[in-house]
Tab-separated table of C-alpha atoms in Angstrom:
chain	number	residue	atom	x	y	z
A	203	UNK	CA	-0.080	-0.117	0.161
A	204	UNK	CA	2.938	2.521	0.570
A	205	UNK	CA	4.141	1.355	-2.797
A	206	UNK	CA	1.411	1.998	-4.263
A	207	UNK	CA	0.507	5.869	-2.897
A	208	UNK	CA	4.361	6.728	-3.096
A	209	UNK	CA	4.434	5.642	-7.007
A	210	UNK	CA	0.598	7.146	-7.246
A	211	UNK	CA	1.957	10.263	-5.880
A	212	UNK	CA	5.342	10.501	-8.832
A	213	UNK	CA	2.267	9.392	-11.569
A	214	UNK	CA	0.134	12.045	-10.618
A	215	UNK	CA	3.593	14.840	-10.422
A	216	UNK	CA	3.983	13.623	-14.222
A	217	UNK	CA	0.554	13.670	-15.477
A	218	UNK	CA	0.271	17.214	-13.801
A	219	UNK	CA	3.734	18.549	-15.086
A	220	UNK	CA	2.750	17.100	-18.527
A	221	UNK	CA	-0.004	19.551	-18.688
A	222	UNK	CA	2.326	22.551	-17.689
A	223	UNK	CA	4.035	21.657	-20.713
A	224	UNK	CA	1.256	21.348	-23.525
A	225	UNK	CA	0.098	24.571	-22.234
A	226	UNK	CA	3.330	26.038	-22.330
A	227	UNK	CA	2.446	27.735	-18.248
A	228	UNK	CA	4.787	30.406	-17.755
A	229	UNK	CA	6.719	30.374	-20.916
A	230	UNK	CA	10.287	29.116	-21.903
A	231	UNK	CA	11.970	30.824	-18.584
A	232	UNK	CA	9.306	30.465	-16.388
A	233	UNK	CA	8.034	26.884	-16.963
A	234	UNK	CA	11.050	25.201	-15.063
A	235	UNK	CA	9.251	27.028	-11.838
A	236	UNK	CA	5.868	25.500	-12.223
A	237	UNK	CA	7.604	22.303	-13.024
A	238	UNK	CA	9.771	22.964	-9.887
A	239	UNK	CA	6.404	22.968	-7.887
A	240	UNK	CA	4.580	20.198	-8.750
A	241	UNK	CA	7.602	18.044	-9.014
A	242	UNK	CA	8.691	19.192	-5.349
A	243	UNK	CA	4.766	18.269	-4.289
A	244	UNK	CA	4.978	14.958	-5.883
A	245	UNK	CA	8.749	14.027	-4.316
A	246	UNK	CA	7.399	15.273	-1.532
A	247	UNK	CA	4.818	13.336	-0.599
A	248	UNK	CA	6.109	9.886	-2.137
A	249	UNK	CA	9.019	9.851	0.472
A	250	UNK	CA	6.611	10.524	3.350
A	251	UNK	CA	3.945	8.138	1.666
A	252	UNK	CA	6.331	5.238	1.329
A	253	UNK	CA	7.478	5.147	4.876
A	254	UNK	CA	4.165	5.030	6.327
A	255	UNK	CA	3.480	8.577	6.635
A	256	UNK	CA	0.795	11.032	5.710
A	257	UNK	CA	1.498	13.381	2.572
A	258	UNK	CA	2.335	16.585	3.988
A	259	UNK	CA	2.872	18.422	0.733
A	260	UNK	CA	0.069	20.899	-1.056
A	261	UNK	CA	-0.042	22.965	-4.004
A	262	UNK	CA	-1.656	26.349	-3.780
A	263	UNK	CA	-1.328	27.482	-7.068
A	264	UNK	CA	-3.518	30.760	-6.847
A	265	UNK	CA	-0.319	33.274	-7.899
A	266	UNK	CA	-0.407	34.599	-4.252
A	267	UNK	CA	2.561	34.656	-2.375
A	268	UNK	CA	2.675	31.243	-1.620
A	269	UNK	CA	3.757	28.164	-3.636
A	270	UNK	CA	3.040	25.022	-1.494
A	271	UNK	CA	2.271	24.410	2.016
A	272	UNK	CA	3.881	21.559	3.964
A	273	UNK	CA	2.241	20.790	7.057
A	274	UNK	CA	0.438	24.048	6.955
A	275	UNK	CA	3.874	25.910	6.727
A	276	UNK	CA	3.453	28.148	3.652
A	277	UNK	CA	7.128	28.023	0.783
A	278	UNK	CA	7.787	29.955	-1.704
A	279	UNK	CA	9.969	28.494	-4.217
A	280	UNK	CA	13.177	30.305	-6.034
A	281	UNK	CA	13.956	28.452	-8.731
A	282	UNK	CA	16.175	31.240	-10.732
A	283	UNK	CA	19.883	30.882	-12.507
A	284	UNK	CA	19.818	34.363	-14.052
A	285	UNK	CA	22.263	36.936	-12.866
A	286	UNK	CA	24.495	34.618	-11.166
A	287	UNK	CA	23.214	35.212	-7.297
A	288	UNK	CA	21.556	31.468	-7.113
A	289	UNK	CA	17.931	32.909	-6.715
A	290	UNK	CA	18.711	35.487	-3.656
A	291	UNK	CA	17.742	38.361	-5.931
A	292	UNK	CA	14.448	37.023	-6.714
A	293	UNK	CA	13.650	36.077	-2.740
A	294	UNK	CA	14.994	39.617	-2.188
A	295	UNK	CA	12.210	40.885	-4.333
A	296	UNK	CA	9.254	38.510	-3.127
A	297	UNK	CA	10.590	39.965	0.209
A	298	UNK	CA	10.329	43.606	-0.387
A	299	UNK	CA	6.383	42.872	-1.547
A	300	UNK	CA	5.897	40.685	1.563
A	301	UNK	CA	7.472	42.139	4.394
A	302	UNK	CA	5.776	39.842	6.907
A	303	UNK	CA	6.343	36.788	5.090
A	304	UNK	CA	8.842	35.540	7.205
A	305	UNK	CA	7.644	36.538	10.743
A	306	UNK	CA	4.295	34.966	9.648
A	307	UNK	CA	6.390	31.493	10.064
A	308	UNK	CA	7.161	30.931	5.962
A	309	UNK	CA	9.995	29.774	4.639
A	310	UNK	CA	11.664	30.570	1.040
A	311	UNK	CA	13.046	27.045	-1.268
A	312	UNK	CA	15.679	27.234	-3.737
A	313	UNK	CA	16.980	24.956	-5.409
A	314	UNK	CA	19.151	21.658	-3.809
A	315	UNK	CA	22.521	22.304	-5.612
A	316	UNK	CA	21.814	26.400	-4.892
A	317	UNK	CA	21.654	25.997	-1.311
A	318	UNK	CA	24.161	23.994	-0.889
A	319	UNK	CA	26.706	26.604	-2.745
A	320	UNK	CA	25.280	29.714	-0.812
A	321	UNK	CA	26.042	27.831	2.179
A	322	UNK	CA	29.702	26.819	1.115
A	323	UNK	CA	30.224	30.420	0.454
A	324	UNK	CA	28.478	31.847	3.231
A	325	UNK	CA	30.767	29.876	5.644
A	326	UNK	CA	33.953	30.484	3.737
A	327	UNK	CA	36.304	32.769	5.089
A	328	UNK	CA	37.427	36.095	2.685
A	329	UNK	CA	41.232	34.826	2.100
A	330	UNK	CA	39.621	31.118	1.154
A	331	UNK	CA	36.913	32.877	-1.013
A	332	UNK	CA	40.037	35.008	-2.762
A	333	UNK	CA	41.192	31.817	-4.326
A	334	UNK	CA	38.069	31.401	-6.353
A	335	UNK	CA	38.032	31.634	-9.806
A	336	UNK	CA	34.816	32.627	-12.367
A	337	UNK	CA	34.269	29.299	-14.375
A	338	UNK	CA	31.591	27.155	-15.444
A	339	UNK	CA	32.558	24.420	-12.872
A	340	UNK	CA	31.863	26.430	-9.961
A	341	UNK	CA	31.034	30.003	-7.918
A	342	UNK	CA	33.605	33.399	-8.271
A	343	UNK	CA	34.818	35.452	-5.591
A	344	UNK	CA	32.306	37.528	-7.009
A	345	UNK	CA	29.814	35.236	-5.709
A	346	UNK	CA	31.249	35.001	-2.085
A	347	UNK	CA	30.635	38.936	-1.709
A	348	UNK	CA	27.250	38.740	-3.402
A	349	UNK	CA	26.240	35.825	-0.487
A	350	UNK	CA	28.490	37.956	2.167
A	351	UNK	CA	26.081	41.316	1.381
A	352	UNK	CA	22.827	39.496	1.209
A	353	UNK	CA	23.262	38.169	4.329
A	354	UNK	CA	24.987	40.810	5.958
A	355	UNK	CA	21.440	42.809	5.136
A	356	UNK	CA	19.883	40.438	7.933
A	357	UNK	CA	16.386	40.759	6.119
A	358	UNK	CA	16.316	37.324	4.724
A	359	UNK	CA	18.324	35.323	7.585
A	360	UNK	CA	19.984	32.224	6.038
A	361	UNK	CA	17.387	29.706	8.426
A	362	UNK	CA	14.643	31.144	6.687
A	363	UNK	CA	15.875	29.296	3.160
A	364	UNK	CA	16.056	25.985	2.314
A	365	UNK	CA	16.211	23.397	-0.537
A	366	UNK	CA	14.388	22.045	-2.306
A	367	UNK	CA	14.405	18.224	-3.109
A	368	UNK	CA	15.599	18.668	-6.856
A	369	UNK	CA	18.933	20.311	-8.147
A	370	UNK	CA	17.908	23.116	-11.143
A	371	UNK	CA	19.145	21.025	-13.970
A	372	UNK	CA	16.486	18.543	-12.783
A	373	UNK	CA	13.096	20.121	-13.187
A	374	UNK	CA	13.860	21.947	-16.705
A	375	UNK	CA	11.447	20.599	-19.955
A	376	UNK	CA	13.850	18.475	-21.371
A	377	UNK	CA	14.734	16.484	-17.830
A	378	UNK	CA	12.050	16.245	-15.683
A	379	UNK	CA	10.780	13.116	-17.175
A	380	UNK	CA	14.094	11.341	-16.312
A	381	UNK	CA	13.799	13.039	-12.714
A	382	UNK	CA	10.986	11.526	-12.005
A	383	UNK	CA	11.594	8.239	-13.789
A	384	UNK	CA	14.495	8.214	-11.166
A	385	UNK	CA	12.569	9.252	-8.041
A	386	UNK	CA	10.547	5.886	-8.447
A	387	UNK	CA	13.726	3.865	-8.988
A	388	UNK	CA	14.707	5.526	-5.708
A	389	UNK	CA	10.875	4.314	-4.166
A	390	UNK	CA	11.057	1.482	-5.010
A	391	UNK	CA	14.632	1.043	-3.516
A	392	UNK	CA	13.866	2.322	-0.333
A	393	UNK	CA	10.309	-0.418	-0.478
A	394	UNK	CA	12.933	-3.369	-0.963
A	395	UNK	CA	15.130	-2.381	1.697
A	396	UNK	CA	12.201	-1.838	4.250
A	397	UNK	CA	10.328	-5.338	3.389
A	398	UNK	CA	13.488	-6.688	3.785
A	399	UNK	CA	14.226	-4.640	7.204
A	400	UNK	CA	10.427	-6.382	8.392
A	401	UNK	CA	11.637	-9.703	7.147
A	402	UNK	CA	15.006	-9.443	9.603
A	403	UNK	CA	12.488	-8.300	12.218
A	404	UNK	CA	10.405	-10.866	12.267
A	405	UNK	CA	12.774	-13.414	12.055
A	406	UNK	CA	11.487	-16.100	15.523
A	407	UNK	CA	14.242	-15.734	17.880
A	408	UNK	CA	14.273	-17.640	21.413
A	409	UNK	CA	12.613	-14.109	22.746
A	410	UNK	CA	9.503	-14.028	20.828
A	411	UNK	CA	9.578	-17.924	21.452
A	412	UNK	CA	9.602	-17.504	25.040
A	413	UNK	CA	6.889	-14.758	24.781
A	414	UNK	CA	5.136	-17.129	22.631
A	415	UNK	CA	5.044	-19.831	25.585
A	416	UNK	CA	4.105	-17.648	27.917
A	417	UNK	CA	1.446	-15.746	26.529
A	418	UNK	CA	-0.625	-19.465	25.670
A	419	UNK	CA	0.375	-20.624	29.004
A	420	UNK	CA	-1.821	-17.370	30.682
A	421	UNK	CA	-4.793	-18.089	28.622
A	422	UNK	CA	-5.100	-21.890	28.575
A	423	UNK	CA	-4.196	-21.790	32.734
A	424	UNK	CA	-6.712	-18.968	33.128
A	425	UNK	CA	-9.238	-21.088	31.137
A	426	UNK	CA	-8.526	-24.020	32.937
A	427	UNK	CA	-9.406	-22.202	36.254
A	428	UNK	CA	-12.404	-20.521	35.634
A	429	UNK	CA	-13.580	-24.011	33.708
A	430	UNK	CA	-12.360	-25.845	37.240
A	431	UNK	CA	-14.103	-23.353	39.385
A	432	UNK	CA	-17.516	-22.893	37.543
A	433	UNK	CA	-17.409	-26.853	37.519
A	434	UNK	CA	-17.532	-26.695	41.341
A	435	UNK	CA	-20.179	-23.532	41.748
A	436	UNK	CA	-22.681	-25.533	39.189
A	437	UNK	CA	-22.456	-28.627	41.369
A	438	UNK	CA	-23.617	-26.340	44.493
A	439	UNK	CA	-20.412	-25.336	46.345
A	440	UNK	CA	-20.744	-22.008	47.140
A	441	UNK	CA	-17.167	-20.076	46.805
A	442	UNK	CA	-17.004	-19.089	50.366
A	443	UNK	CA	-17.390	-23.210	51.128
A	444	UNK	CA	-14.667	-24.292	48.724
A	445	UNK	CA	-12.196	-26.372	51.133
A	446	UNK	CA	-8.894	-27.157	50.447
A	447	UNK	CA	-9.242	-29.947	48.598
A	448	UNK	CA	-10.898	-27.897	45.797
A	449	UNK	CA	-8.360	-25.524	46.159
A	450	UNK	CA	-6.027	-28.493	45.488
A	451	UNK	CA	-8.131	-29.933	42.609
A	452	UNK	CA	-8.407	-26.474	41.017
A	453	UNK	CA	-4.728	-25.270	41.713
A	454	UNK	CA	-4.162	-28.990	39.733
A	455	UNK	CA	-6.392	-28.669	36.560
A	456	UNK	CA	-4.956	-24.811	36.446
A	457	UNK	CA	-1.624	-26.844	36.606
A	458	UNK	CA	-2.088	-28.633	33.984
A	459	UNK	CA	-3.582	-25.945	31.701
A	460	UNK	CA	-0.407	-23.600	32.226
A	461	UNK	CA	1.646	-26.805	31.150
A	462	UNK	CA	-0.511	-27.144	28.441
A	463	UNK	CA	-0.611	-23.849	27.135
A	464	UNK	CA	3.663	-23.196	27.609
A	465	UNK	CA	3.761	-26.422	25.921
A	466	UNK	CA	1.214	-25.502	23.021
A	467	UNK	CA	2.204	-22.214	22.606
A	468	UNK	CA	5.987	-23.265	22.152
A	469	UNK	CA	5.319	-25.981	19.287
A	470	UNK	CA	2.562	-23.451	17.510
A	471	UNK	CA	5.516	-20.807	17.471
A	472	UNK	CA	8.334	-23.762	16.297
A	473	UNK	CA	6.070	-24.811	13.965
A	474	UNK	CA	5.045	-22.033	12.003
A	475	UNK	CA	8.462	-20.636	12.004
A	476	UNK	CA	10.108	-23.313	11.378
A	477	UNK	CA	8.107	-25.255	8.520
A	478	UNK	CA	5.196	-24.154	6.213
A	479	UNK	CA	2.766	-24.504	8.178
A	480	UNK	CA	0.034	-21.995	9.101
A	481	UNK	CA	-1.352	-21.226	12.625
A	482	UNK	CA	-4.275	-23.303	12.638
A	483	UNK	CA	-2.975	-26.122	11.430
A	484	UNK	CA	0.029	-26.014	13.735
A	485	UNK	CA	-2.517	-25.991	16.544
A	486	UNK	CA	-4.644	-28.870	15.282
A	487	UNK	CA	-1.501	-31.135	15.255
A	488	UNK	CA	-0.193	-29.756	18.854
A	489	UNK	CA	-4.198	-30.338	20.316
A	490	UNK	CA	-4.417	-34.310	18.529
A	491	UNK	CA	-0.834	-34.479	20.421
A	492	UNK	CA	-2.045	-33.759	23.418
A	493	UNK	CA	-4.903	-36.036	23.082
A	494	UNK	CA	-3.361	-39.096	21.714
A	495	UNK	CA	-1.064	-38.836	24.003
A	496	UNK	CA	-3.295	-38.746	26.964
A	497	UNK	CA	-4.860	-42.095	25.062
A	498	UNK	CA	-1.879	-43.636	24.682
A	499	UNK	CA	-1.058	-43.140	28.262
A	500	UNK	CA	-3.927	-44.597	29.676
A	501	UNK	CA	-3.892	-47.528	27.229
A	502	UNK	CA	-0.096	-48.500	28.718
A	503	UNK	CA	-2.026	-48.185	32.110
A	504	UNK	CA	-4.661	-50.741	30.753
A	505	UNK	CA	-7.269	-48.454	31.435
A	506	UNK	CA	-8.714	-48.621	28.018
A	507	UNK	CA	-8.424	-51.476	25.491
A	508	UNK	CA	-6.785	-51.348	22.161
A	509	UNK	CA	-10.342	-50.595	20.241
A	510	UNK	CA	-10.802	-48.279	22.723
A	511	UNK	CA	-7.501	-46.550	21.961
A	512	UNK	CA	-8.243	-46.144	18.253
A	513	UNK	CA	-11.747	-45.306	18.810
A	514	UNK	CA	-10.541	-42.732	21.357
A	515	UNK	CA	-7.329	-41.358	18.785
A	516	UNK	CA	-10.090	-41.005	15.931
A	517	UNK	CA	-12.288	-38.947	17.883
A	518	UNK	CA	-9.227	-36.650	19.021
A	519	UNK	CA	-8.679	-36.207	15.769
A	520	UNK	CA	-11.964	-34.960	15.407
A	521	UNK	CA	-11.627	-32.672	18.054
A	522	UNK	CA	-8.370	-31.676	16.112
A	523	UNK	CA	-10.697	-30.619	13.095
A	524	UNK	CA	-12.579	-28.573	15.334
A	525	UNK	CA	-9.444	-26.923	16.889
A	526	UNK	CA	-8.492	-25.755	13.297
A	527	UNK	CA	-11.798	-23.896	12.128
A	528	UNK	CA	-11.968	-22.313	15.906
A	529	UNK	CA	-7.993	-21.223	15.770
A	530	UNK	CA	-9.237	-19.721	12.035
A	531	UNK	CA	-12.107	-17.748	13.892
A	532	UNK	CA	-9.838	-16.717	16.710
A	533	UNK	CA	-7.160	-15.422	13.917
A	534	UNK	CA	-9.583	-13.124	12.644
A	535	UNK	CA	-10.716	-12.160	15.434
A	536	UNK	CA	-7.722	-11.210	17.820
A	537	UNK	CA	-4.884	-10.996	14.472
A	538	UNK	CA	-1.883	-11.512	17.378
A	539	UNK	CA	0.535	-14.725	15.740
A	540	UNK	CA	-0.368	-17.150	17.985
A	541	UNK	CA	-2.119	-15.623	20.498
A	542	UNK	CA	-4.823	-15.245	18.639
A	543	UNK	CA	-4.541	-19.139	17.483
A	544	UNK	CA	-4.485	-19.979	21.561
A	545	UNK	CA	-7.537	-17.884	21.990
A	546	UNK	CA	-9.796	-18.983	19.442
A	547	UNK	CA	-8.374	-22.772	20.314
A	548	UNK	CA	-9.370	-22.181	24.138
A	549	UNK	CA	-12.837	-21.201	22.987
A	550	UNK	CA	-13.801	-23.280	20.187
A	551	UNK	CA	-13.020	-26.419	22.038
A	552	UNK	CA	-14.666	-25.190	25.242
A	553	UNK	CA	-17.579	-24.627	23.177
A	554	UNK	CA	-17.855	-28.247	21.499
A	555	UNK	CA	-17.071	-30.244	24.905
A	556	UNK	CA	-19.781	-28.442	26.493
A	557	UNK	CA	-22.103	-29.204	23.690
A	558	UNK	CA	-20.853	-32.590	23.378
A	559	UNK	CA	-21.651	-33.452	27.571
A	560	UNK	CA	-25.269	-31.644	26.954
A	561	UNK	CA	-26.028	-33.881	24.591
A	562	UNK	CA	-27.653	-37.815	24.249
A	563	UNK	CA	-25.191	-40.411	22.918
A	564	UNK	CA	-27.197	-40.564	19.591
A	565	UNK	CA	-27.123	-37.122	18.737
A	566	UNK	CA	-23.424	-36.763	20.115
A	567	UNK	CA	-22.885	-39.703	17.329
A	568	UNK	CA	-24.320	-37.814	14.707
A	569	UNK	CA	-22.468	-34.797	15.591
A	570	UNK	CA	-19.178	-37.034	15.290
A	571	UNK	CA	-20.101	-38.583	12.293
A	572	UNK	CA	-20.564	-35.040	10.549
A	573	UNK	CA	-17.688	-33.550	11.948
A	574	UNK	CA	-15.786	-36.553	10.428
A	575	UNK	CA	-17.761	-35.765	6.997
A	576	UNK	CA	-16.548	-32.322	7.300
A	577	UNK	CA	-13.628	-33.094	8.168
A	578	UNK	CA	-12.746	-34.909	5.117
A	579	UNK	CA	-14.560	-32.167	2.910
A	580	UNK	CA	-12.572	-29.333	4.675
A	581	UNK	CA	-9.710	-31.132	3.321
A	582	UNK	CA	-10.808	-31.556	-0.042
A	583	UNK	CA	-11.988	-27.761	-0.033
A	584	UNK	CA	-8.421	-26.427	0.853
A	585	UNK	CA	-6.278	-28.547	-1.701
A	586	UNK	CA	-8.997	-26.788	-4.410
A	587	UNK	CA	-8.923	-23.598	-2.492
A	588	UNK	CA	-5.028	-23.738	-3.207
A	589	UNK	CA	-5.268	-24.370	-6.511
A	590	UNK	CA	-7.466	-21.500	-6.960
A	591	UNK	CA	-5.554	-19.183	-4.829
A	592	UNK	CA	-1.908	-20.318	-7.745
A	593	UNK	CA	-4.379	-19.476	-10.433
A	594	UNK	CA	-5.672	-16.455	-9.249
A	595	UNK	CA	-1.822	-15.085	-7.786
A	596	UNK	CA	-0.784	-16.169	-11.537
A	597	UNK	CA	-3.357	-14.218	-13.397
A	598	UNK	CA	-2.891	-11.703	-11.146
A	599	UNK	CA	1.379	-11.244	-11.445
A	600	UNK	CA	0.264	-11.257	-15.181
A	601	UNK	CA	-2.393	-8.786	-14.908
A	602	UNK	CA	-0.724	-6.212	-12.746
A	603	UNK	CA	1.648	-6.472	-15.182
A	604	UNK	CA	0.017	-5.621	-18.096
A	605	UNK	CA	-1.532	-2.915	-16.155
A	606	UNK	CA	1.949	-1.525	-15.813
A	607	UNK	CA	3.404	-1.718	-18.948
A	608	UNK	CA	-0.367	-0.137	-20.275
A	609	UNK	CA	0.030	2.784	-17.889
A	610	UNK	CA	3.542	3.683	-18.018
A	611	UNK	CA	4.667	7.230	-18.807
A	612	UNK	CA	6.478	5.876	-21.320
A	613	UNK	CA	4.274	6.637	-24.737
A	614	UNK	CA	5.983	3.230	-26.715
A	615	UNK	CA	5.265	0.978	-23.563
A	616	UNK	CA	1.696	2.393	-22.813
A	617	UNK	CA	1.065	1.644	-27.006
A	618	UNK	CA	2.436	-1.868	-26.884
A	619	UNK	CA	0.964	-2.429	-23.564
A	620	UNK	CA	-2.013	-1.159	-23.981
A	621	UNK	CA	-2.682	-3.504	-26.569
A	622	UNK	CA	-1.495	-6.453	-24.830
A	623	UNK	CA	-4.158	-5.547	-22.283
A	624	UNK	CA	-6.823	-5.350	-24.837
A	625	UNK	CA	-6.225	-8.853	-26.137
A	626	UNK	CA	-6.001	-10.349	-22.577
A	627	UNK	CA	-9.465	-8.668	-21.918
A	628	UNK	CA	-10.989	-10.288	-24.809
A	629	UNK	CA	-11.149	-7.492	-27.712
A	630	UNK	CA	-11.436	-8.430	-30.944
A	631	UNK	CA	-8.460	-8.062	-32.636
A	632	UNK	CA	-9.882	-6.086	-35.563
A	633	UNK	CA	-11.274	-3.402	-32.894
A	634	UNK	CA	-7.547	-3.375	-31.854
A	635	UNK	CA	-5.851	0.054	-32.887
A	636	UNK	CA	-2.608	-2.216	-33.312
A	637	UNK	CA	-1.415	-0.711	-36.647
A	638	UNK	CA	-0.758	2.860	-38.458
A	639	UNK	CA	-3.468	1.960	-40.827
A	640	UNK	CA	-5.982	1.240	-37.725
A	641	UNK	CA	-4.946	4.331	-35.962
A	642	UNK	CA	-5.744	6.727	-39.289
A	643	UNK	CA	-9.168	4.657	-40.281
A	644	UNK	CA	-10.426	5.174	-37.063
A	645	UNK	CA	-9.819	8.762	-36.545
A	646	UNK	CA	-9.762	9.767	-40.064
A	647	UNK	CA	-13.099	7.642	-41.541
């Protein structure tokens, strides 16, 4: 989203500058001033948007004392090269007409290269300046004297000046396209750098694993505590009548919940970060692992038979499928990695177990059969869904590439891209203007 907004700002500026050039606004000597204003807005906003900030620049464009607004601060641009004064003469003329301009908190903006030259000359000693020679390669001693005299006057302090984003040569009629294309490339590099930094910051770590473990333990431990207390209350025991044995039983169940949650949180974190498992699937795997391990322990202790162990394991697998669905719901409601999954699992399993305990054996069997059918259907739909997603991603990649070429600032690229886009969208070849003859016939006949 940041990249799209930033590139959109640059493209909007390019379109607006094209209008300035097409209308010859400002004439041969003044056109670059309007180009500079629009480019400053487009580039300034693009650099804000690419890092997730709000666009700050607005174009006033009313021939008044202010050309631009940046976060409410007025800016008057002076892109002048005539007279060898780096735009300071134009600044002085503007200040004479609007003597309260600086006092009102507004600023003057000059080309970046002019600003750097002025700052260097202002800081230079007379002895060093005397070694300057007039040439096309740099300022002269006379330029140094002009700069010193201008700021010695004190009417316009150096602090009221600021550099534009661009040099003087970058906003000329013959260079602005190249300038904005280079800025778009810079924005895309910034985008990639930020993506890489985000990827590095989100890599798994021991600290994040500890957070996931602690959070999951707290969630399931709290749920176990509340469930145990409610079970006692439903049995008719008032809270004030809880005996030591009651609290010991509640503490035991809470401890089991804490341990289970901790193992679950760590397991989900490991599975989601070191394998290709989605959080919901990882949580279902862990849930099934807990359940089957419990049944295996009962089988080893002789509490259940082999057949019962297999049947119970199948039931656990059904519960795991419910866990996966509830985890997906939890992840949508609480969009925090791992924690949302654990919350969704806890709520979903409590709901399922409550419903299961309140129904008759026959109804529970019907639900179990239904859940089994849903598990099979879900697996089938998941595979089909992934196939559709893969097809959609491939189609979107092709389509977005076509759009980028069809709306390219380069006319040749845009023309070829528009033809390809029309063909992909099913336009008849007879209706596509893909040759000079077709184009002439369309517009002239």
